[in-house]
Amino acid sequence: MSTHIPDVLLARLLTAQRVTAFTGAGISAESGVPTFRGNEGLWKKFKPEELANLSAFMKNPDLVWEWYQARRTIIGTVQPNDGHRALVEMEVLFPSCTVITQNVDNLHRRAGSRNIVELHGNIERNYCLSCGATYDGTDLPHTAGVPRCTRSGCTGLIRPDVVWFGEMLPEDEWEGAVRASATADVFFSIGTSAVVYPAASLPLTAKQQGAFLVEINTERTPLTPSADLFLQGVSGEVLPAIVHAVRERRTP
Ligand code: NAD
Ligand code: ZN
């Protein structure tokens, strides 16, 4: 393992009861899922902000649906990476471990994490804008453009169950995220640009409530000055190195 894990973090982890990991698009980048803010995040020259909102969907539902289908195709062909898997191992290493994710790609679940708060929804789920009926990826009506609801008498537009720009976060998920942040002994902010609010306030909540705040990112972010420790690197290497270091110290 090349990443050096400082003693100050190891000491915290060895006594930690609650560990919370807050993840963004960066943790899935090594799996091949494009982040939003890199150039590869563009699709047909559209910025995600131009497509991931309700008025774009109402104006051109077929276009927005096509973008989500393109993203689902990518996500369907990729696999969780060592970063996702290290977080699964943390559920075994610590008495309580929660993953709060801004990702909609379902990769934490596919990797095997069980205690997950999906702040921004999940691209595998969909629901009808008119009646709220839910559809998972397998029971969607097959159509070229946006599918329509097939429940009796309803022909509403079906949208992905993700939180679009300008929309509220799901209340239960938000409360779960605040709880897991406020009670964390160690809080990891991983692969997120830490600019999308209110999610970006969670690391600060954790720190204010006494957590040791660790940021793992390939680049500095607006959160970096507030972090107790900034580990620069790819999450698929840094997270396994952390798990490895904790295991080594625990086994005499
Ligand atoms: P972002 O694209 O704004 O930022 C990604 C961050 O990850 C950057 O700070 C980058 O430096 C860092 N990064 C890139 N590769 C990394 C790696 N291998 N290891 C560690 N860090 C790495 O993403 P965000 O902060 O999640 O916010 C954007 C919004 O976009 C979120 O709300 C999310 O819902 C959505 N989104 C989700 C997915 C997904 O589900 N995989 C993908 C793109 C965007
Ligand atoms: Zn309906």
mmCIF file of C-alpha atoms and ligand atoms in Angstrom:
data_model
loop_
_atom_site.group_PDB
_atom_site.id
_atom_site.type_symbol
_atom_site.label_atom_id
_atom_site.label_comp_id
_atom_site.label_asym_id
_atom_site.label_seq_id
_atom_site.Cartn_x
_atom_site.Cartn_y
_atom_site.Cartn_z
ATOM 1 C CA MET A 1 0.000 0.000 0.000
ATOM 2 C CA SER A 2 1.614 3.260 -1.059
ATOM 3 C CA THR A 3 -0.723 5.709 0.683
ATOM 4 C CA HIS A 4 0.621 6.682 4.084
ATOM 5 C CA ILE A 5 -2.088 6.823 6.745
ATOM 6 C CA PRO A 6 -1.092 9.319 9.468
ATOM 7 C CA ASP A 7 -1.108 8.156 13.081
ATOM 8 C CA VAL A 8 -3.518 10.916 14.073
ATOM 9 C CA LEU A 9 -6.205 9.301 11.879
ATOM 10 C CA LEU A 10 -5.374 5.763 12.967
ATOM 11 C CA ALA A 11 -5.635 6.736 16.634
ATOM 12 C CA ARG A 12 -9.103 8.178 16.001
ATOM 13 C CA LEU A 13 -10.238 5.146 14.030
ATOM 14 C CA LEU A 14 -9.023 2.657 16.614
ATOM 15 C CA THR A 15 -11.382 4.114 19.212
ATOM 16 C CA ALA A 16 -14.192 5.224 16.869
ATOM 17 C CA GLN A 17 -17.695 3.929 17.556
ATOM 18 C CA ARG A 18 -19.351 5.681 14.616
ATOM 19 C CA VAL A 19 -17.806 6.251 11.226
ATOM 20 C CA THR A 20 -19.658 8.091 8.482
ATOM 21 C CA ALA A 21 -18.608 8.252 4.838
ATOM 22 C CA PHE A 22 -20.069 10.940 2.599
ATOM 23 C CA THR A 23 -19.468 10.183 -1.068
ATOM 24 C CA GLY A 24 -19.767 12.004 -4.375
ATOM 25 C CA ALA A 25 -19.225 11.258 -8.033
ATOM 26 C CA GLY A 26 -15.440 10.920 -7.511
ATOM 27 C CA ILE A 27 -15.770 7.544 -5.773
ATOM 28 C CA SER A 28 -17.389 6.133 -8.918
ATOM 29 C CA ALA A 29 -14.950 7.778 -11.351
ATOM 30 C CA GLU A 30 -12.546 4.815 -11.171
ATOM 31 C CA SER A 31 -15.443 2.529 -12.123
ATOM 32 C CA GLY A 32 -15.876 4.596 -15.298
ATOM 33 C CA VAL A 33 -18.911 6.704 -14.321
ATOM 34 C CA PRO A 34 -18.263 10.293 -15.466
ATOM 35 C CA THR A 35 -18.340 13.018 -12.811
ATOM 36 C CA PHE A 36 -20.428 16.121 -13.511
ATOM 37 C CA ARG A 37 -17.747 18.736 -13.353
ATOM 38 C CA GLY A 38 -15.102 17.237 -15.598
ATOM 39 C CA ASN A 39 -15.324 17.605 -19.391
ATOM 40 C CA GLU A 40 -16.389 14.012 -19.726
ATOM 41 C CA GLY A 41 -19.536 14.992 -17.802
ATOM 42 C CA LEU A 42 -20.894 16.696 -20.903
ATOM 43 C CA TRP A 43 -23.385 14.767 -23.042
ATOM 44 C CA LYS A 44 -24.222 16.029 -26.550
ATOM 45 C CA LYS A 45 -22.815 19.399 -25.426
ATOM 46 C CA PHE A 46 -25.400 19.804 -22.649
ATOM 47 C CA LYS A 47 -24.329 20.582 -19.114
ATOM 48 C CA PRO A 48 -25.957 18.361 -16.471
ATOM 49 C CA GLU A 49 -27.606 21.463 -14.953
ATOM 50 C CA GLU A 50 -29.428 22.016 -18.269
ATOM 51 C CA LEU A 51 -30.932 18.524 -18.228
ATOM 52 C CA ALA A 52 -31.304 17.558 -14.576
ATOM 53 C CA ASN A 53 -34.208 19.821 -13.704
ATOM 54 C CA LEU A 54 -37.988 19.628 -13.881
ATOM 55 C CA SER A 55 -38.513 22.428 -16.378
ATOM 56 C CA ALA A 56 -36.049 20.822 -18.842
ATOM 57 C CA PHE A 57 -37.987 17.571 -18.450
ATOM 58 C CA MET A 58 -41.375 19.256 -18.987
ATOM 59 C CA LYS A 59 -40.034 21.099 -22.042
ATOM 60 C CA ASN A 60 -38.313 18.132 -23.641
ATOM 61 C CA PRO A 61 -38.994 14.904 -21.744
ATOM 62 C CA ASP A 62 -37.627 12.692 -24.533
ATOM 63 C CA LEU A 63 -34.258 14.447 -24.475
ATOM 64 C CA VAL A 64 -33.896 14.273 -20.697
ATOM 65 C CA TRP A 65 -35.035 10.632 -20.705
ATOM 66 C CA GLU A 66 -32.496 9.827 -23.430
ATOM 67 C CA TRP A 67 -29.733 11.315 -21.259
ATOM 68 C CA TYR A 68 -30.767 9.178 -18.290
ATOM 69 C CA GLN A 69 -30.924 6.107 -20.510
ATOM 70 C CA ALA A 70 -27.373 6.864 -21.704
ATOM 71 C CA ARG A 71 -26.219 7.157 -18.085
ATOM 72 C CA ARG A 72 -28.031 3.930 -17.143
ATOM 73 C CA THR A 73 -26.264 2.165 -20.001
ATOM 74 C CA ILE A 74 -22.871 3.288 -18.652
ATOM 75 C CA ILE A 75 -23.794 2.364 -15.087
ATOM 76 C CA GLY A 76 -25.116 -1.036 -16.200
ATOM 77 C CA THR A 77 -21.774 -1.959 -17.719
ATOM 78 C CA VAL A 78 -19.462 -0.809 -14.895
ATOM 79 C CA GLN A 79 -18.549 -2.483 -11.603
ATOM 80 C CA PRO A 80 -18.036 -1.151 -8.077
ATOM 81 C CA ASN A 81 -14.340 -0.451 -7.384
ATOM 82 C CA ASP A 82 -11.943 -0.915 -4.456
ATOM 83 C CA GLY A 83 -13.157 2.353 -2.882
ATOM 84 C CA HIS A 84 -16.757 1.091 -2.696
ATOM 85 C CA ARG A 85 -15.499 -2.258 -1.381
ATOM 86 C CA ALA A 86 -13.375 -0.639 1.341
ATOM 87 C CA LEU A 87 -16.513 1.067 2.667
ATOM 88 C CA VAL A 88 -18.245 -2.325 2.803
ATOM 89 C CA GLU A 89 -15.347 -3.586 4.957
ATOM 90 C CA MET A 90 -15.735 -0.603 7.275
ATOM 91 C CA GLU A 91 -19.193 -1.923 8.216
ATOM 92 C CA VAL A 92 -17.362 -4.882 9.734
ATOM 93 C CA LEU A 93 -14.532 -2.856 11.309
ATOM 94 C CA PHE A 94 -16.614 -0.328 13.257
ATOM 95 C CA PRO A 95 -19.616 -0.755 15.572
ATOM 96 C CA SER A 96 -21.597 1.691 13.426
ATOM 97 C CA CYS A 97 -20.866 2.784 9.888
ATOM 98 C CA THR A 98 -23.076 4.763 7.517
ATOM 99 C CA VAL A 99 -22.551 5.688 3.877
ATOM 100 C CA ILE A 100 -24.267 8.912 2.833
ATOM 101 C CA THR A 101 -24.086 9.182 -0.930
ATOM 102 C CA GLN A 102 -24.911 11.903 -3.414
ATOM 103 C CA ASN A 103 -24.512 9.353 -6.175
ATOM 104 C CA VAL A 104 -27.510 7.893 -7.940
ATOM 105 C CA ASP A 105 -25.573 5.025 -9.523
ATOM 106 C CA ASN A 106 -26.445 2.245 -7.038
ATOM 107 C CA LEU A 107 -22.775 1.169 -6.855
ATOM 108 C CA HIS A 108 -22.574 1.223 -3.031
ATOM 109 C CA ARG A 109 -25.495 -1.182 -2.874
ATOM 110 C CA ARG A 110 -24.049 -3.376 -5.610
ATOM 111 C CA ALA A 111 -20.715 -3.459 -3.738
ATOM 112 C CA GLY A 112 -22.530 -4.740 -0.639
ATOM 113 C CA SER A 113 -22.890 -1.748 1.705
ATOM 114 C CA ARG A 114 -26.042 -2.127 3.765
ATOM 115 C CA ASN A 115 -26.341 1.080 5.727
ATOM 116 C CA ILE A 116 -26.764 3.611 2.909
ATOM 117 C CA VAL A 117 -28.483 6.995 2.826
ATOM 118 C CA GLU A 118 -29.232 7.913 -0.791
ATOM 119 C CA LEU A 119 -29.513 11.676 -0.644
ATOM 120 C CA HIS A 120 -30.130 12.255 -4.336
ATOM 121 C CA GLY A 121 -32.212 9.215 -5.189
ATOM 122 C CA ASN A 122 -31.348 6.256 -7.384
ATOM 123 C CA ILE A 123 -31.266 6.138 -11.169
ATOM 124 C CA GLU A 124 -32.570 2.545 -11.139
ATOM 125 C CA ARG A 125 -35.905 3.739 -9.758
ATOM 126 C CA ASN A 126 -38.576 5.834 -11.505
ATOM 127 C CA TYR A 127 -41.999 7.192 -10.714
ATOM 128 C CA CYS A 128 -45.034 8.654 -12.472
ATOM 129 C CA LEU A 129 -45.282 12.425 -12.266
ATOM 130 C CA SER A 130 -49.105 12.259 -12.198
ATOM 131 C CA CYS A 131 -50.004 9.412 -9.828
ATOM 132 C CA GLY A 132 -46.682 8.610 -8.116
ATOM 133 C CA ALA A 133 -46.693 4.933 -9.166
ATOM 134 C CA THR A 134 -43.175 3.535 -8.974
ATOM 135 C CA TYR A 135 -41.340 1.608 -11.673
ATOM 136 C CA ASP A 136 -37.976 -0.046 -11.353
ATOM 137 C CA GLY A 137 -35.683 -0.524 -14.347
ATOM 138 C CA THR A 138 -37.214 -3.887 -15.225
ATOM 139 C CA ASP A 139 -40.908 -3.003 -15.256
ATOM 140 C CA LEU A 140 -40.654 0.147 -17.379
ATOM 141 C CA PRO A 141 -42.811 0.203 -20.526
ATOM 142 C CA HIS A 142 -40.509 -0.101 -23.565
ATOM 143 C CA THR A 143 -40.717 3.016 -25.697
ATOM 144 C CA ALA A 144 -38.370 5.052 -27.853
ATOM 145 C CA GLY A 145 -38.833 8.252 -25.866
ATOM 146 C CA VAL A 146 -40.072 8.917 -22.355
ATOM 147 C CA PRO A 147 -42.329 6.103 -21.087
ATOM 148 C CA ARG A 148 -45.905 6.798 -19.933
ATOM 149 C CA CYS A 149 -47.592 5.397 -16.877
ATOM 150 C CA THR A 150 -49.564 2.198 -17.525
ATOM 151 C CA ARG A 151 -51.602 2.180 -14.293
ATOM 152 C CA SER A 152 -55.360 2.221 -14.968
ATOM 153 C CA GLY A 153 -56.467 5.475 -16.553
ATOM 154 C CA CYS A 154 -53.106 7.209 -16.068
ATOM 155 C CA THR A 155 -50.813 8.158 -18.911
ATOM 156 C CA GLY A 156 -48.514 10.414 -16.845
ATOM 157 C CA LEU A 157 -44.875 10.957 -17.702
ATOM 158 C CA ILE A 158 -42.446 8.635 -15.913
ATOM 159 C CA ARG A 159 -39.375 10.342 -14.473
ATOM 160 C CA PRO A 160 -36.243 9.016 -12.798
ATOM 161 C CA ASP A 161 -36.403 8.946 -8.985
ATOM 162 C CA VAL A 162 -33.489 11.328 -8.581
ATOM 163 C CA VAL A 163 -33.319 14.752 -6.971
ATOM 164 C CA TRP A 164 -33.078 17.390 -9.666
ATOM 165 C CA PHE A 165 -31.531 20.831 -9.329
ATOM 166 C CA GLY A 166 -33.988 23.050 -7.465
ATOM 167 C CA GLU A 167 -35.772 20.130 -5.771
ATOM 168 C CA MET A 168 -35.952 19.290 -2.073
ATOM 169 C CA LEU A 169 -34.026 16.343 -0.715
ATOM 170 C CA PRO A 170 -36.180 13.423 0.517
ATOM 171 C CA GLU A 171 -37.008 14.261 4.147
ATOM 172 C CA ASP A 172 -36.256 10.861 5.727
ATOM 173 C CA GLU A 173 -32.946 10.589 3.936
ATOM 174 C CA TRP A 174 -31.950 14.084 4.949
ATOM 175 C CA GLU A 175 -32.775 13.435 8.598
ATOM 176 C CA GLY A 176 -30.798 10.186 8.469
ATOM 177 C CA ALA A 177 -27.851 12.003 6.920
ATOM 178 C CA VAL A 178 -27.855 14.765 9.545
ATOM 179 C CA ARG A 179 -28.058 12.172 12.333
ATOM 180 C CA ALA A 180 -25.179 10.102 10.917
ATOM 181 C CA SER A 181 -23.118 13.284 10.505
ATOM 182 C CA ALA A 182 -23.828 14.816 13.911
ATOM 183 C CA THR A 183 -23.023 11.572 15.767
ATOM 184 C CA ALA A 184 -19.902 10.568 13.801
ATOM 185 C CA ASP A 185 -16.548 10.162 15.557
ATOM 186 C CA VAL A 186 -14.763 10.125 12.219
ATOM 187 C CA PHE A 187 -16.333 11.597 9.093
ATOM 188 C CA PHE A 188 -14.912 10.976 5.615
ATOM 189 C CA SER A 189 -15.816 13.295 2.731
ATOM 190 C CA ILE A 190 -14.871 11.341 -0.384
ATOM 191 C CA GLY A 191 -14.765 12.361 -4.047
ATOM 192 C CA THR A 192 -17.166 15.251 -3.766
ATOM 193 C CA SER A 193 -16.560 18.794 -4.927
ATOM 194 C CA ALA A 194 -18.468 19.876 -1.794
ATOM 195 C CA VAL A 195 -20.380 22.619 -3.579
ATOM 196 C CA VAL A 196 -23.899 21.157 -3.954
ATOM 197 C CA TYR A 197 -25.920 22.350 -0.940
ATOM 198 C CA PRO A 198 -27.485 21.356 1.380
ATOM 199 C CA ALA A 199 -25.532 18.092 1.107
ATOM 200 C CA ALA A 200 -22.233 19.957 1.283
ATOM 201 C CA SER A 201 -23.093 21.214 4.784
ATOM 202 C CA LEU A 202 -22.932 17.675 6.253
ATOM 203 C CA PRO A 203 -19.127 17.542 6.722
ATOM 204 C CA LEU A 204 -19.297 20.868 8.573
ATOM 205 C CA THR A 205 -22.147 19.638 10.779
ATOM 206 C CA ALA A 206 -20.039 16.597 11.632
ATOM 207 C CA LYS A 207 -17.021 18.704 12.502
ATOM 208 C CA GLN A 208 -19.033 21.152 14.615
ATOM 209 C CA GLN A 209 -20.375 18.197 16.589
ATOM 210 C CA GLY A 210 -16.887 16.904 17.309
ATOM 211 C CA ALA A 211 -16.076 14.517 14.468
ATOM 212 C CA PHE A 212 -12.557 14.243 13.078
ATOM 213 C CA LEU A 213 -13.077 15.409 9.494
ATOM 214 C CA VAL A 214 -11.076 13.652 6.773
ATOM 215 C CA GLU A 215 -11.277 14.620 3.132
ATOM 216 C CA ILE A 216 -10.215 12.250 0.360
ATOM 217 C CA ASN A 217 -10.024 13.829 -3.090
ATOM 218 C CA THR A 218 -7.698 14.074 -6.056
ATOM 219 C CA GLU A 219 -7.921 17.874 -5.774
ATOM 220 C CA ARG A 220 -8.452 20.519 -3.128
ATOM 221 C CA THR A 221 -12.076 21.680 -2.705
ATOM 222 C CA PRO A 222 -13.867 24.465 -0.805
ATOM 223 C CA LEU A 223 -14.036 21.994 2.114
ATOM 224 C CA THR A 224 -10.284 21.386 2.301
ATOM 225 C CA PRO A 225 -9.452 24.308 4.660
ATOM 226 C CA SER A 226 -11.994 22.946 7.181
ATOM 227 C CA ALA A 227 -10.722 19.364 7.091
ATOM 228 C CA ASP A 228 -8.644 18.028 10.000
ATOM 229 C CA LEU A 229 -6.843 15.887 7.457
ATOM 230 C CA PHE A 230 -6.720 16.059 3.656
ATOM 231 C CA LEU A 231 -5.611 12.852 1.954
ATOM 232 C CA GLN A 232 -4.902 13.653 -1.667
ATOM 233 C CA GLY A 233 -5.369 10.698 -3.982
ATOM 234 C CA VAL A 234 -7.853 8.416 -5.674
ATOM 235 C CA SER A 235 -10.414 6.883 -3.333
ATOM 236 C CA GLY A 236 -9.853 3.396 -4.804
ATOM 237 C CA GLU A 237 -6.353 3.468 -3.288
ATOM 238 C CA VAL A 238 -6.708 5.658 -0.207
ATOM 239 C CA LEU A 239 -9.747 3.863 1.277
ATOM 240 C CA PRO A 240 -8.284 0.341 1.001
ATOM 241 C CA ALA A 241 -5.054 1.695 2.565
ATOM 242 C CA ILE A 242 -7.060 2.993 5.532
ATOM 243 C CA VAL A 243 -8.846 -0.339 5.993
ATOM 244 C CA HIS A 244 -5.529 -2.177 5.706
ATOM 245 C CA ALA A 245 -3.863 0.077 8.304
ATOM 246 C CA VAL A 246 -6.719 -0.357 10.815
ATOM 247 C CA ARG A 247 -6.679 -4.131 10.376
ATOM 248 C CA GLU A 248 -2.889 -4.269 10.878
ATOM 249 C CA ARG A 249 -3.064 -2.280 14.115
ATOM 250 C CA ARG A 250 -5.960 -4.321 15.445
ATOM 251 C CA THR A 251 -4.318 -7.687 14.855
ATOM 252 C CA PRO A 252 -1.450 -8.149 17.312
HETATM 253 P P1 NAD B 1 -18.600 16.438 -8.756
HETATM 254 O O1 NAD B 1 -18.539 15.897 -10.153
HETATM 255 O O2 NAD B 1 -18.988 17.832 -8.545
HETATM 256 O O3 NAD B 1 -17.162 16.270 -8.063
HETATM 257 C C1 NAD B 1 -16.400 15.095 -8.136
HETATM 258 C C2 NAD B 1 -15.217 15.256 -7.195
HETATM 259 O O4 NAD B 1 -14.502 14.038 -7.160
HETATM 260 C C3 NAD B 1 -14.213 16.347 -7.607
HETATM 261 O O5 NAD B 1 -13.906 17.136 -6.478
HETATM 262 C C4 NAD B 1 -12.980 15.539 -8.078
HETATM 263 O O6 NAD B 1 -11.777 16.229 -7.777
HETATM 264 C C5 NAD B 1 -13.107 14.291 -7.254
HETATM 265 N N1 NAD B 1 -12.545 13.072 -7.849
HETATM 266 C C6 NAD B 1 -12.537 12.690 -9.151
HETATM 267 N N2 NAD B 1 -12.008 11.468 -9.274
HETATM 268 C C7 NAD B 1 -11.687 11.047 -8.019
HETATM 269 C C8 NAD B 1 -11.134 9.845 -7.484
HETATM 270 N N3 NAD B 1 -10.808 8.797 -8.268
HETATM 271 N N4 NAD B 1 -10.945 9.766 -6.142
HETATM 272 C C9 NAD B 1 -11.281 10.795 -5.324
HETATM 273 N N5 NAD B 1 -11.807 11.960 -5.776
HETATM 274 C C10 NAD B 1 -12.022 12.068 -7.106
HETATM 275 O O7 NAD B 1 -19.535 15.447 -7.967
HETATM 276 P P2 NAD B 1 -20.406 15.626 -6.649
HETATM 277 O O8 NAD B 1 -19.646 16.393 -5.628
HETATM 278 O O9 NAD B 1 -20.908 14.279 -6.338
HETATM 279 O O10 NAD B 1 -21.640 16.565 -7.018
HETATM 280 C C11 NAD B 1 -22.320 16.498 -8.218
HETATM 281 C C12 NAD B 1 -23.765 16.002 -8.207
HETATM 282 O O11 NAD B 1 -23.849 15.175 -9.330
HETATM 283 C C13 NAD B 1 -24.216 15.151 -7.070
HETATM 284 O O12 NAD B 1 -25.356 15.749 -6.608
HETATM 285 C C14 NAD B 1 -24.559 13.773 -7.672
HETATM 286 O O13 NAD B 1 -25.898 13.435 -7.365
HETATM 287 C C15 NAD B 1 -24.482 13.944 -9.124
HETATM 288 N N6 NAD B 1 -23.694 12.934 -9.893
HETATM 289 C C16 NAD B 1 -23.778 11.608 -9.583
HETATM 290 C C17 NAD B 1 -23.017 10.680 -10.282
HETATM 291 C C18 NAD B 1 -23.101 9.229 -9.927
HETATM 292 O O14 NAD B 1 -24.134 8.773 -9.453
HETATM 293 N N7 NAD B 1 -22.016 8.465 -10.102
HETATM 294 C C19 NAD B 1 -22.175 11.100 -11.310
HETATM 295 C C20 NAD B 1 -22.124 12.461 -11.606
HETATM 296 C C21 NAD B 1 -22.879 13.358 -10.865
HETATM 297 ZN ZN ZN B 2 -49.420 7.340 -13.250
#
